[in-house]
Amino acid sequence: MDLVNHPQRSNLPLAPKPSTGLTPALPYTEGRLQQATLDLLAGCDIQFRRETRLDIALVKNLPIALIFLPAADIPTFVGEGRVDLGITGRDQIAEHDALLPRGEVSNVEEIMDLGFGACKLQVQVPEKGDITEAKQLIGRNVVTSFTALTEAFFAKLEGKSDAEKSELSTKIKYVGGSVEAACALGVADGIVDLVESGETMKAAGLKAIDTVVETISVLVKSKKTQNPLVDLIASRIRGVITAQKYVLCQYNIPRGELATASKITPGKRAPTVTALEEDGWVAVSSMVEKKKIATVMDELTKVGATDILVLNIANSRTG
């Protein structure tokens, strides 16, 4: 399986939706986001092979056709019901919803946070300049790929309502790529762009002075879809996400300390307790957040737990 880089907009036609199948949309991604998406699909046992430069891939073991689209386009296709499910950034959904005509309700419904692709849409200015606050950009040129969110942000700074966004004194200009170069080229006094690690921003001689919105990759569905496979795939993805966040902690504990140990490892619902052959002892098995496991093991040791084991969870289905 391979996701390849593509231009911002695809001119290839969409595959016809199978009459009883599901059509999810996946973003063109690269680097860590690409691998995170592939790992998620693999964990869900969604088996497909994508030919180079094709925007369509048929899944081998389920009636599903995967459509690969620019992340910015996915909320539109999902909202119109052209695809049933999509993976994109929360920022892209917010931009899509902000562009809807007044009074129109979005048909994009967020199902779950996928736990990867976290970043911030931030206001950035030249590091060596004299601008230190976003309000200093009022009346100046600002370049971004997120014009609707940026207009809403500066409308608030200028004290204008949504209906008055067209009267902004701040000049918001759209650039589809290389936004970080706008200041150096004299096109803008500031930009609004996504920041993950901040390395690209620093390399361009920029600094962040405010945050428009925080974002992360999310799974969304169309409110128009009634395909039962949506719940199946969402359940599989939720199981993979849970497995990535938790480990299984197993240990032995004197029965008299069980109540205390259970407070340390309450599990998703309750710990599993099994009597041991040795009188007065029980074995406990419980799901624990991976990021807390070291502290949990320390606390269990203090209350008399022994033979503490930590096991990775490959997949899960939890309530």
mmCIF file of C-alpha atoms in Angstrom:
data_model
loop_
_atom_site.group_PDB
_atom_site.id
_atom_site.type_symbol
_atom_site.label_atom_id
_atom_site.label_comp_id
_atom_site.label_asym_id
_atom_site.label_seq_id
_atom_site.Cartn_x
_atom_site.Cartn_y
_atom_site.Cartn_z
ATOM 1 C CA MET A 1 0.000 0.000 0.000
ATOM 2 C CA ASP A 2 1.318 3.438 -0.798
ATOM 3 C CA LEU A 3 -0.012 6.978 -0.636
ATOM 4 C CA VAL A 4 1.741 9.279 -3.077
ATOM 5 C CA ASN A 5 1.980 13.056 -3.242
ATOM 6 C CA HIS A 6 -0.472 14.752 -5.580
ATOM 7 C CA PRO A 7 -1.315 18.304 -6.646
ATOM 8 C CA GLN A 8 -3.775 20.309 -4.562
ATOM 9 C CA ARG A 9 -6.750 19.398 -6.736
ATOM 10 C CA SER A 10 -7.414 16.111 -8.485
ATOM 11 C CA ASN A 11 -8.913 16.009 -11.978
ATOM 12 C CA LEU A 12 -9.521 12.265 -11.941
ATOM 13 C CA PRO A 13 -13.171 11.159 -11.851
ATOM 14 C CA LEU A 14 -14.587 9.538 -8.758
ATOM 15 C CA ALA A 15 -15.384 5.847 -8.933
ATOM 16 C CA PRO A 16 -19.078 5.010 -8.939
ATOM 17 C CA LYS A 17 -20.195 4.137 -5.425
ATOM 18 C CA PRO A 18 -20.926 0.411 -5.027
ATOM 19 C CA SER A 19 -24.660 -0.078 -4.543
ATOM 20 C CA THR A 20 -24.153 -1.820 -1.184
ATOM 21 C CA GLY A 21 -20.630 -0.580 -0.463
ATOM 22 C CA LEU A 22 -18.969 2.236 1.410
ATOM 23 C CA THR A 23 -16.947 5.123 0.025
ATOM 24 C CA PRO A 24 -14.513 6.728 2.491
ATOM 25 C CA ALA A 25 -12.247 9.636 1.528
ATOM 26 C CA LEU A 26 -8.625 9.729 2.663
ATOM 27 C CA PRO A 27 -6.335 12.761 2.434
ATOM 28 C CA TYR A 28 -3.180 13.143 0.409
ATOM 29 C CA THR A 29 -0.612 13.055 3.172
ATOM 30 C CA GLU A 30 3.104 12.680 3.653
ATOM 31 C CA GLY A 31 5.573 11.771 6.390
ATOM 32 C CA ARG A 32 4.161 10.899 9.826
ATOM 33 C CA LEU A 33 0.554 11.600 8.818
ATOM 34 C CA GLN A 34 0.856 9.213 5.911
ATOM 35 C CA GLN A 35 2.196 6.439 8.101
ATOM 36 C CA ALA A 36 -0.401 7.087 10.817
ATOM 37 C CA THR A 37 -3.193 6.752 8.242
ATOM 38 C CA LEU A 38 -1.718 3.554 6.819
ATOM 39 C CA ASP A 39 -1.288 2.076 10.301
ATOM 40 C CA LEU A 40 -4.890 2.917 11.130
ATOM 41 C CA LEU A 41 -6.210 1.197 8.004
ATOM 42 C CA ALA A 42 -3.979 -1.823 8.589
ATOM 43 C CA GLY A 43 -5.189 -2.094 12.193
ATOM 44 C CA CYS A 44 -8.771 -2.123 10.891
ATOM 45 C CA ASP A 45 -7.900 -4.958 8.457
ATOM 46 C CA ILE A 46 -8.788 -2.783 5.480
ATOM 47 C CA GLN A 47 -6.751 -4.446 2.742
ATOM 48 C CA PHE A 48 -6.160 -2.526 -0.460
ATOM 49 C CA ARG A 49 -3.549 -1.866 -3.097
ATOM 50 C CA ARG A 50 -3.300 1.572 -4.613
ATOM 51 C CA GLU A 51 -1.708 1.923 -8.010
ATOM 52 C CA THR A 52 0.648 4.854 -8.499
ATOM 53 C CA ARG A 53 -1.115 8.187 -9.105
ATOM 54 C CA LEU A 54 -4.601 6.669 -9.012
ATOM 55 C CA ASP A 55 -7.112 8.388 -6.734
ATOM 56 C CA ILE A 56 -9.190 5.240 -6.284
ATOM 57 C CA ALA A 57 -8.427 1.951 -4.537
ATOM 58 C CA LEU A 58 -10.805 -0.981 -4.084
ATOM 59 C CA VAL A 59 -10.629 -2.805 -0.755
ATOM 60 C CA LYS A 60 -10.051 -6.543 -1.170
ATOM 61 C CA ASN A 61 -11.914 -7.870 1.860
ATOM 62 C CA LEU A 62 -14.840 -5.430 2.178
ATOM 63 C CA PRO A 63 -17.244 -3.754 -0.297
ATOM 64 C CA ILE A 64 -15.412 -0.433 0.005
ATOM 65 C CA ALA A 65 -13.881 1.950 -2.538
ATOM 66 C CA LEU A 66 -11.292 4.322 -1.047
ATOM 67 C CA ILE A 67 -11.118 7.780 -2.624
ATOM 68 C CA PHE A 68 -7.970 9.879 -2.152
ATOM 69 C CA LEU A 69 -8.672 13.625 -2.055
ATOM 70 C CA PRO A 70 -6.944 16.797 -0.871
ATOM 71 C CA ALA A 71 -7.702 17.231 2.835
ATOM 72 C CA ALA A 72 -9.367 20.586 2.153
ATOM 73 C CA ASP A 73 -11.861 18.959 -0.260
ATOM 74 C CA ILE A 74 -12.952 16.120 2.000
ATOM 75 C CA PRO A 75 -15.507 18.093 4.087
ATOM 76 C CA THR A 76 -17.209 19.198 0.848
ATOM 77 C CA PHE A 77 -17.505 15.673 -0.570
ATOM 78 C CA VAL A 78 -18.642 14.313 2.797
ATOM 79 C CA GLY A 79 -21.105 17.168 3.335
ATOM 80 C CA GLU A 80 -22.675 16.621 -0.073
ATOM 81 C CA GLY A 81 -22.972 12.891 0.533
ATOM 82 C CA ARG A 82 -20.645 11.972 -2.330
ATOM 83 C CA VAL A 83 -18.565 9.969 0.136
ATOM 84 C CA ASP A 84 -19.785 8.366 3.358
ATOM 85 C CA LEU A 85 -16.738 8.761 5.590
ATOM 86 C CA GLY A 86 -13.614 10.891 5.609
ATOM 87 C CA ILE A 87 -10.371 11.498 7.456
ATOM 88 C CA THR A 88 -9.296 15.123 7.571
ATOM 89 C CA GLY A 89 -8.253 17.879 9.958
ATOM 90 C CA ARG A 90 -10.637 19.606 12.325
ATOM 91 C CA ASP A 91 -9.333 22.878 10.843
ATOM 92 C CA GLN A 92 -10.551 21.845 7.384
ATOM 93 C CA ILE A 93 -14.017 21.122 8.751
ATOM 94 C CA ALA A 94 -14.113 24.494 10.509
ATOM 95 C CA GLU A 95 -13.037 26.238 7.283
ATOM 96 C CA HIS A 96 -15.687 24.363 5.289
ATOM 97 C CA ASP A 97 -18.433 25.219 7.768
ATOM 98 C CA ALA A 98 -17.362 28.880 7.877
ATOM 99 C CA LEU A 99 -17.744 29.089 4.093
ATOM 100 C CA LEU A 100 -21.337 27.795 4.094
ATOM 101 C CA PRO A 101 -24.055 30.312 3.171
ATOM 102 C CA ARG A 102 -25.683 31.906 6.185
ATOM 103 C CA GLY A 103 -28.403 29.682 7.600
ATOM 104 C CA GLU A 104 -27.148 26.509 5.895
ATOM 105 C CA VAL A 105 -26.409 23.644 8.298
ATOM 106 C CA SER A 106 -23.298 21.539 7.777
ATOM 107 C CA ASN A 107 -23.853 17.899 6.847
ATOM 108 C CA VAL A 108 -20.395 16.921 8.128
ATOM 109 C CA GLU A 109 -20.542 15.098 11.460
ATOM 110 C CA GLU A 110 -17.403 14.414 13.487
ATOM 111 C CA ILE A 111 -17.272 10.852 14.829
ATOM 112 C CA MET A 112 -13.980 10.738 16.713
ATOM 113 C CA ASP A 113 -10.574 12.260 17.330
ATOM 114 C CA LEU A 114 -7.924 10.016 15.723
ATOM 115 C CA GLY A 115 -5.065 11.120 17.961
ATOM 116 C CA PHE A 116 -2.580 12.167 15.259
ATOM 117 C CA GLY A 117 -1.867 15.240 13.170
ATOM 118 C CA ALA A 118 -2.155 17.674 16.079
ATOM 119 C CA CYS A 119 -1.152 21.228 15.148
ATOM 120 C CA LYS A 120 -2.272 24.840 15.460
ATOM 121 C CA LEU A 121 -3.505 27.379 12.943
ATOM 122 C CA GLN A 122 -1.510 30.399 14.039
ATOM 123 C CA VAL A 123 -0.971 34.036 13.178
ATOM 124 C CA GLN A 124 2.695 34.474 12.246
ATOM 125 C CA VAL A 125 4.849 37.528 11.558
ATOM 126 C CA PRO A 126 8.541 38.177 10.758
ATOM 127 C CA GLU A 127 10.628 37.374 13.819
ATOM 128 C CA LYS A 128 12.747 40.504 13.440
ATOM 129 C CA GLY A 129 9.794 42.813 12.894
ATOM 130 C CA ASP A 130 8.039 45.076 15.394
ATOM 131 C CA ILE A 131 4.685 43.268 15.398
ATOM 132 C CA THR A 132 4.029 41.378 18.639
ATOM 133 C CA GLU A 133 0.202 41.183 18.734
ATOM 134 C CA ALA A 134 -2.349 40.089 16.157
ATOM 135 C CA LYS A 135 -4.280 43.354 16.517
ATOM 136 C CA GLN A 136 -1.255 45.173 15.058
ATOM 137 C CA LEU A 137 -2.060 43.458 11.730
ATOM 138 C CA ILE A 138 -5.451 45.187 11.501
ATOM 139 C CA GLY A 139 -5.535 47.135 8.239
ATOM 140 C CA ARG A 140 -2.524 45.280 6.826
ATOM 141 C CA ASN A 141 -2.061 42.391 4.376
ATOM 142 C CA VAL A 142 -2.485 38.846 5.689
ATOM 143 C CA VAL A 143 -1.971 35.746 3.521
ATOM 144 C CA THR A 144 -3.477 32.329 4.278
ATOM 145 C CA SER A 145 -5.005 29.148 2.872
ATOM 146 C CA PHE A 146 -7.772 29.440 5.475
ATOM 147 C CA THR A 147 -9.519 32.627 4.408
ATOM 148 C CA ALA A 148 -12.861 31.993 6.161
ATOM 149 C CA LEU A 149 -11.314 31.253 9.566
ATOM 150 C CA THR A 150 -8.875 34.131 9.174
ATOM 151 C CA GLU A 151 -11.651 36.572 8.262
ATOM 152 C CA ALA A 152 -13.661 35.444 11.289
ATOM 153 C CA PHE A 153 -10.612 35.875 13.534
ATOM 154 C CA PHE A 154 -9.862 39.413 12.336
ATOM 155 C CA ALA A 155 -13.548 40.352 12.301
ATOM 156 C CA LYS A 156 -13.554 39.639 16.025
ATOM 157 C CA LEU A 157 -10.409 41.731 16.505
ATOM 158 C CA GLU A 158 -11.999 44.586 14.566
ATOM 159 C CA GLY A 159 -15.245 44.282 16.498
ATOM 160 C CA LYS A 160 -17.313 43.330 13.460
ATOM 161 C CA SER A 161 -20.056 40.711 13.171
ATOM 162 C CA ASP A 162 -20.091 37.853 10.661
ATOM 163 C CA ALA A 163 -22.392 39.926 8.481
ATOM 164 C CA GLU A 164 -19.771 42.673 8.367
ATOM 165 C CA LYS A 165 -16.796 40.513 7.375
ATOM 166 C CA SER A 166 -16.838 42.026 3.892
ATOM 167 C CA GLU A 167 -16.090 45.396 5.501
ATOM 168 C CA LEU A 168 -12.820 44.273 7.126
ATOM 169 C CA SER A 169 -9.995 46.777 6.959
ATOM 170 C CA THR A 170 -7.538 43.866 7.171
ATOM 171 C CA LYS A 171 -6.816 42.553 3.669
ATOM 172 C CA ILE A 172 -7.027 38.732 3.637
ATOM 173 C CA LYS A 173 -5.446 37.127 0.580
ATOM 174 C CA TYR A 174 -5.584 33.457 -0.440
ATOM 175 C CA VAL A 175 -2.446 31.445 -1.236
ATOM 176 C CA GLY A 176 -2.735 27.685 -1.720
ATOM 177 C CA GLY A 177 0.839 26.734 -0.872
ATOM 178 C CA SER A 178 4.156 28.100 0.438
ATOM 179 C CA VAL A 179 2.268 30.513 2.661
ATOM 180 C CA GLU A 180 5.349 30.932 4.861
ATOM 181 C CA ALA A 181 7.173 32.663 1.973
ATOM 182 C CA ALA A 182 4.624 35.488 1.686
ATOM 183 C CA CYS A 183 6.271 37.819 4.204
ATOM 184 C CA ALA A 184 9.782 37.359 2.819
ATOM 185 C CA LEU A 185 8.527 38.101 -0.693
ATOM 186 C CA GLY A 186 6.740 41.258 0.441
ATOM 187 C CA VAL A 187 3.264 39.930 -0.306
ATOM 188 C CA ALA A 188 2.098 40.046 3.314
ATOM 189 C CA ASP A 189 2.756 41.669 6.673
ATOM 190 C CA GLY A 190 1.642 38.470 8.393
ATOM 191 C CA ILE A 191 0.312 35.034 7.620
ATOM 192 C CA VAL A 192 -2.090 32.500 9.120
ATOM 193 C CA ASP A 193 -0.801 28.971 8.655
ATOM 194 C CA LEU A 194 -0.626 25.567 10.308
ATOM 195 C CA VAL A 195 2.214 24.942 12.760
ATOM 196 C CA GLU A 196 3.141 21.456 13.941
ATOM 197 C CA SER A 197 6.740 21.421 15.202
ATOM 198 C CA GLY A 198 7.467 25.050 14.315
ATOM 199 C CA GLU A 199 10.603 24.169 12.330
ATOM 200 C CA THR A 200 9.255 25.454 8.994
ATOM 201 C CA MET A 201 8.069 28.649 10.661
ATOM 202 C CA LYS A 202 11.471 29.308 12.244
ATOM 203 C CA ALA A 203 13.311 28.458 9.009
ATOM 204 C CA ALA A 204 11.211 31.108 7.253
ATOM 205 C CA GLY A 205 12.153 33.684 9.902
ATOM 206 C CA LEU A 206 8.656 33.805 11.392
ATOM 207 C CA LYS A 207 7.218 33.691 14.908
ATOM 208 C CA ALA A 208 3.712 32.862 16.153
ATOM 209 C CA ILE A 209 1.843 35.642 17.955
ATOM 210 C CA ASP A 210 -1.652 34.160 18.271
ATOM 211 C CA THR A 211 -3.656 30.963 17.676
ATOM 212 C CA VAL A 212 -6.771 30.904 15.502
ATOM 213 C CA VAL A 213 -7.713 27.276 16.177
ATOM 214 C CA GLU A 214 -6.140 24.055 17.431
ATOM 215 C CA THR A 215 -6.639 21.036 15.207
ATOM 216 C CA ILE A 216 -6.118 17.287 14.937
ATOM 217 C CA SER A 217 -7.045 14.558 12.472
ATOM 218 C CA VAL A 218 -10.625 13.346 12.882
ATOM 219 C CA LEU A 219 -12.977 10.786 11.389
ATOM 220 C CA VAL A 220 -16.123 12.353 9.931
ATOM 221 C CA LYS A 221 -19.247 11.030 8.270
ATOM 222 C CA SER A 222 -21.956 12.465 6.074
ATOM 223 C CA LYS A 223 -25.255 13.133 7.826
ATOM 224 C CA LYS A 224 -26.852 11.977 4.576
ATOM 225 C CA THR A 225 -25.430 8.456 4.690
ATOM 226 C CA GLN A 226 -27.424 5.489 5.972
ATOM 227 C CA ASN A 227 -24.820 2.884 5.056
ATOM 228 C CA PRO A 228 -24.512 0.261 7.838
ATOM 229 C CA LEU A 229 -20.814 -0.144 7.033
ATOM 230 C CA VAL A 230 -20.197 3.294 8.556
ATOM 231 C CA ASP A 231 -20.787 1.918 12.045
ATOM 232 C CA LEU A 232 -18.646 -1.140 11.317
ATOM 233 C CA ILE A 233 -15.641 0.898 10.172
ATOM 234 C CA ALA A 234 -16.083 3.433 12.982
ATOM 235 C CA SER A 235 -16.126 0.567 15.495
ATOM 236 C CA ARG A 236 -12.947 -0.891 14.038
ATOM 237 C CA ILE A 237 -11.181 2.453 14.072
ATOM 238 C CA ARG A 238 -12.294 3.126 17.649
ATOM 239 C CA GLY A 239 -10.873 -0.259 18.627
ATOM 240 C CA VAL A 240 -7.512 0.533 17.040
ATOM 241 C CA ILE A 241 -7.359 3.985 18.680
ATOM 242 C CA THR A 242 -8.162 2.470 22.085
ATOM 243 C CA ALA A 243 -5.491 -0.191 21.599
ATOM 244 C CA GLN A 244 -2.935 2.513 20.829
ATOM 245 C CA LYS A 245 -3.763 4.444 24.003
ATOM 246 C CA TYR A 246 -3.924 1.541 26.461
ATOM 247 C CA VAL A 247 -1.855 -1.397 27.670
ATOM 248 C CA LEU A 248 -2.985 -4.438 29.624
ATOM 249 C CA CYS A 249 -1.592 -4.500 33.158
ATOM 250 C CA GLN A 250 -1.590 -7.832 34.994
ATOM 251 C CA TYR A 251 -0.442 -8.420 38.577
ATOM 252 C CA ASN A 252 -0.941 -10.480 41.718
ATOM 253 C CA ILE A 253 -2.123 -8.819 44.926
ATOM 254 C CA PRO A 254 -3.151 -9.935 48.443
ATOM 255 C CA ARG A 255 -6.952 -9.999 48.574
ATOM 256 C CA GLY A 256 -6.879 -7.551 51.481
ATOM 257 C CA GLU A 257 -5.263 -4.941 49.217
ATOM 258 C CA LEU A 258 -7.569 -5.563 46.251
ATOM 259 C CA ALA A 259 -9.827 -2.554 46.904
ATOM 260 C CA THR A 260 -6.820 -0.216 47.036
ATOM 261 C CA ALA A 261 -5.227 -1.731 43.924
ATOM 262 C CA SER A 262 -8.528 -1.505 42.032
ATOM 263 C CA LYS A 263 -8.556 2.257 42.590
ATOM 264 C CA ILE A 264 -5.109 2.425 41.004
ATOM 265 C CA THR A 265 -6.174 0.285 38.023
ATOM 266 C CA PRO A 266 -9.957 0.754 37.636
ATOM 267 C CA GLY A 267 -9.862 -0.327 33.967
ATOM 268 C CA LYS A 268 -12.299 0.848 31.317
ATOM 269 C CA ARG A 269 -15.231 -0.563 33.289
ATOM 270 C CA ALA A 270 -13.793 -2.675 36.127
ATOM 271 C CA PRO A 271 -10.675 -4.826 36.613
ATOM 272 C CA THR A 272 -10.848 -8.569 35.964
ATOM 273 C CA VAL A 273 -10.122 -10.476 39.178
ATOM 274 C CA THR A 274 -9.259 -14.191 39.369
ATOM 275 C CA ALA A 275 -8.560 -16.245 42.491
ATOM 276 C CA LEU A 276 -5.107 -17.846 42.711
ATOM 277 C CA GLU A 277 -4.346 -21.311 44.062
ATOM 278 C CA GLU A 278 -2.495 -19.629 46.923
ATOM 279 C CA ASP A 279 -4.951 -18.625 49.640
ATOM 280 C CA GLY A 280 -5.443 -14.915 50.175
ATOM 281 C CA TRP A 281 -4.125 -13.884 46.747
ATOM 282 C CA VAL A 282 -5.837 -12.838 43.514
ATOM 283 C CA ALA A 283 -4.683 -12.065 39.973
ATOM 284 C CA VAL A 284 -5.840 -8.778 38.454
ATOM 285 C CA SER A 285 -5.985 -7.752 34.793
ATOM 286 C CA SER A 286 -6.873 -4.195 33.814
ATOM 287 C CA MET A 287 -6.498 -1.735 30.928
ATOM 288 C CA VAL A 288 -4.289 1.233 31.821
ATOM 289 C CA GLU A 289 -3.459 4.352 29.820
ATOM 290 C CA LYS A 290 -0.059 3.817 28.241
ATOM 291 C CA LYS A 291 1.223 7.248 29.266
ATOM 292 C CA LYS A 292 0.462 6.507 32.948
ATOM 293 C CA ILE A 293 1.769 2.946 33.199
ATOM 294 C CA ALA A 294 5.117 3.733 34.884
ATOM 295 C CA THR A 295 3.414 5.643 37.710
ATOM 296 C CA VAL A 296 0.743 2.943 38.027
ATOM 297 C CA MET A 297 3.410 0.235 38.419
ATOM 298 C CA ASP A 298 5.125 2.289 41.136
ATOM 299 C CA GLU A 299 1.858 2.682 43.040
ATOM 300 C CA LEU A 300 0.971 -1.012 42.704
ATOM 301 C CA THR A 301 4.373 -2.004 44.087
ATOM 302 C CA LYS A 302 3.811 0.233 47.125
ATOM 303 C CA VAL A 303 0.535 -1.559 47.998
ATOM 304 C CA GLY A 304 2.062 -5.036 47.734
ATOM 305 C CA ALA A 305 1.431 -6.077 44.126
ATOM 306 C CA THR A 306 3.893 -8.599 42.659
ATOM 307 C CA ASP A 307 4.590 -10.165 39.265
ATOM 308 C CA ILE A 308 3.445 -6.990 37.484
ATOM 309 C CA LEU A 309 3.325 -7.493 33.720
ATOM 310 C CA VAL A 310 2.499 -4.970 30.992
ATOM 311 C CA LEU A 311 1.244 -6.272 27.635
ATOM 312 C CA ASN A 312 0.580 -4.367 24.415
ATOM 313 C CA ILE A 313 -2.962 -4.496 23.004
ATOM 314 C CA ALA A 314 -3.115 -5.207 19.274
ATOM 315 C CA ASN A 315 -6.803 -4.334 18.928
ATOM 316 C CA SER A 316 -9.888 -3.951 21.104
ATOM 317 C CA ARG A 317 -13.628 -3.576 21.320
ATOM 318 C CA THR A 318 -14.608 -1.743 24.488
ATOM 319 C CA GLY A 319 -17.829 -0.287 25.806
#
